[in-house]
GROMACS .gro file of C-alpha atoms in nm:
model
  135
    1LEU     CA    1   0.000   0.000  -0.001
    2THR     CA    2   0.150   0.335  -0.106
    3VAL     CA    3  -0.160   0.558  -0.105
    4LEU     CA    4  -0.433   0.562   0.159
    5VAL     CA    5  -0.749   0.761   0.083
    6LEU     CA    6  -1.028   0.778   0.340
    7LEU     CA    7  -1.238   1.076   0.240
    8ASN     CA    8  -1.563   1.159   0.418
    9ALA     CA    9  -1.536   0.844   0.627
   10GLY     CA   10  -1.650   0.989   0.962
   11ILE     CA   11  -1.303   0.945   1.114
   12SER     CA   12  -1.274   1.134   1.444
   13THR     CA   13  -0.956   0.981   1.583
   14ILE     CA   14  -0.657   0.779   1.466
   15GLU     CA   15  -0.507   0.490   1.663
   16ASN     CA   16  -0.152   0.522   1.790
   17ASN     CA   17   0.098   0.370   1.544
   18ALA     CA   18  -0.180   0.348   1.287
   19PHE     CA   19   0.050   0.381   0.988
   20ALA     CA   20   0.337   0.161   1.113
   21ALA     CA   21   0.189  -0.148   0.943
   22PHE     CA   22   0.231   0.008   0.598
   23PRO     CA   23   0.606   0.028   0.524
   24TYR     CA   24   0.563   0.172   0.174
   25LEU     CA   25   0.297   0.430   0.254
   26LEU     CA   26   0.378   0.758   0.081
   27SER     CA   27   0.049   0.945   0.065
   28VAL     CA   28  -0.237   0.975   0.317
   29HIS     CA   29  -0.560   1.162   0.243
   30LEU     CA   30  -0.796   1.190   0.539
   31ASP     CA   31  -0.992   1.489   0.410
   32HIS     CA   32  -1.355   1.563   0.496
   33ASN     CA   33  -1.356   1.384   0.831
   34THR     CA   34  -1.408   1.501   1.191
   35LEU     CA   35  -1.055   1.495   1.330
   36SER     CA   36  -0.997   1.767   1.593
   37LEU     CA   37  -0.642   1.694   1.705
   38LEU     CA   38  -0.329   1.542   1.551
   39LYS     CA   39  -0.100   1.357   1.793
   40ARG     CA   40   0.260   1.247   1.754
   41ALA     CA   41   0.164   0.892   1.858
   42TYR     CA   42  -0.058   0.858   1.548
   43PHE     CA   43   0.252   0.870   1.330
   44SER     CA   44   0.484   0.675   1.561
   45GLY     CA   45   0.663   0.396   1.376
   46TRP     CA   46   0.616   0.563   1.038
   47ASN     CA   47   0.862   0.424   0.788
   48LYS     CA   48   1.179   0.635   0.769
   49ARG     CA   49   1.313   0.507   0.435
   50HIS     CA   50   1.538   0.756   0.264
   51ASN     CA   51   1.421   0.925  -0.055
   52SER     CA   52   1.056   0.862   0.030
   53THR     CA   53   0.859   1.174  -0.046
   54VAL     CA   54   0.550   1.180   0.172
   55TYR     CA   55   0.226   1.374   0.123
   56LEU     CA   56  -0.032   1.418   0.401
   57SER     CA   57  -0.370   1.584   0.361
   58PHE     CA   58  -0.607   1.656   0.649
   59SER     CA   59  -0.814   1.929   0.487
   60TYR     CA   60  -1.179   1.983   0.577
   61ASN     CA   61  -1.161   1.843   0.928
   62ARG     CA   62  -1.211   2.012   1.265
   63ILE     CA   63  -0.844   2.025   1.363
   64ALA     CA   64  -0.788   2.296   1.622
   65ASN     CA   65  -0.455   2.179   1.760
   66LEU     CA   66  -0.142   1.979   1.676
   67GLU     CA   67   0.073   1.812   1.935
   68VAL     CA   68   0.425   1.958   1.944
   69GLY     CA   69   0.656   1.751   1.723
   70CYS     CA   70   0.355   1.578   1.574
   71PHE     CA   71   0.520   1.499   1.241
   72GLU     CA   72   0.878   1.432   1.361
   73GLU     CA   73   0.851   1.061   1.281
   74ILE     CA   74   0.786   1.144   0.914
   75SER     CA   75   1.125   1.282   0.831
   76TYR     CA   76   1.065   1.298   0.454
   77LEU     CA   77   0.729   1.475   0.472
   78ALA     CA   78   0.728   1.699   0.165
   79MET     CA   79   0.370   1.832   0.143
   80LEU     CA   80   0.124   1.895   0.426
   81ASP     CA   81  -0.230   2.019   0.374
   82LEU     CA   82  -0.415   2.140   0.684
   83SER     CA   83  -0.651   2.375   0.502
   84HIS     CA   84  -1.014   2.423   0.597
   85ASN     CA   85  -0.972   2.344   0.966
   86LEU     CA   86  -1.003   2.534   1.294
   87LEU     CA   87  -0.641   2.624   1.366
   88SER     CA   88  -0.617   2.963   1.538
   89GLU     CA   89  -0.238   2.979   1.561
   90VAL     CA   90   0.084   2.833   1.422
   91ALA     CA   91   0.261   2.722   1.738
   92SER     CA   92   0.630   2.676   1.793
   93GLY     CA   93   0.732   2.312   1.763
   94TRP     CA   94   0.448   2.195   1.545
   95PHE     CA   95   0.669   2.145   1.241
   96ARG     CA   96   0.993   2.051   1.419
   97GLY     CA   97   1.213   1.813   1.224
   98LEU     CA   98   1.053   1.870   0.884
   99ALA     CA   99   1.366   1.970   0.696
  100PHE     CA  100   1.227   1.840   0.366
  101LEU     CA  101   0.881   1.999   0.381
  102HIS     CA  102   0.844   2.216   0.070
  103THR     CA  103   0.468   2.284   0.071
  104LEU     CA  104   0.260   2.381   0.373
  105ILE     CA  105  -0.106   2.468   0.315
  106LEU     CA  106  -0.279   2.639   0.609
  107SER     CA  107  -0.543   2.832   0.418
  108HIS     CA  108  -0.902   2.869   0.533
  109ASN     CA  109  -0.837   2.833   0.904
  110LYS     CA  110  -0.881   3.085   1.188
  111ILE     CA  111  -0.510   3.167   1.223
  112GLU     CA  112  -0.446   3.498   1.399
  113VAL     CA  113  -0.100   3.432   1.544
  114ILE     CA  114   0.220   3.280   1.404
  115SER     CA  115   0.456   3.216   1.694
  116ALA     CA  116   0.815   3.328   1.668
  117ASN     CA  117   1.041   3.051   1.535
  118SER     CA  118   0.746   2.829   1.445
  119LEU     CA  119   0.867   2.794   1.084
  120ASN     CA  120   1.243   2.809   1.149
  121SER     CA  121   1.309   2.437   1.095
  122LEU     CA  122   1.141   2.438   0.751
  123TYR     CA  123   1.463   2.479   0.553
  124ASP     CA  124   1.321   2.357   0.221
  125LEU     CA  125   0.985   2.539   0.242
  126ARG     CA  126   0.894   2.689  -0.096
  127VAL     CA  127   0.515   2.726  -0.070
  128LEU     CA  128   0.336   2.858   0.238
  129ASN     CA  129  -0.034   2.923   0.186
  130LEU     CA  130  -0.197   3.124   0.465
  131SER     CA  131  -0.476   3.272   0.256
  132HIS     CA  132  -0.823   3.322   0.404
  133ASN     CA  133  -0.704   3.356   0.765
  134PRO     CA  134  -0.769   3.657   0.989
  135LEU     CA  135  -0.400   3.747   1.015
   0.00000   0.00000   0.00000
């Protein structure tokens, strides 16, 4: 399995280590669900193969918070879509360890604050979409 698509599936939580059983997983689309929080434990055990570009999409959920270091296990995360959620800030530590992230989509949230240093570890970031936020 390389691509997992569970759109509009009524998913409100993810089990810890949920993706560890899929060693070749490169793309996860959990859009149009009811997730409200993303935890580091959800991604624990994610495959760390080199040269594996990873895409995650959690758009159109109810995500209001991310656990600090949430995506650290996914070292080759390249694209992250958190658009159309309920995020009110971009907190320091959320994107820690994502040296290969080149696209971050945070549009259509409720973001009013971007914490100092919250994007410092995103060395390869080329696209940052913050449109439709009350900044």
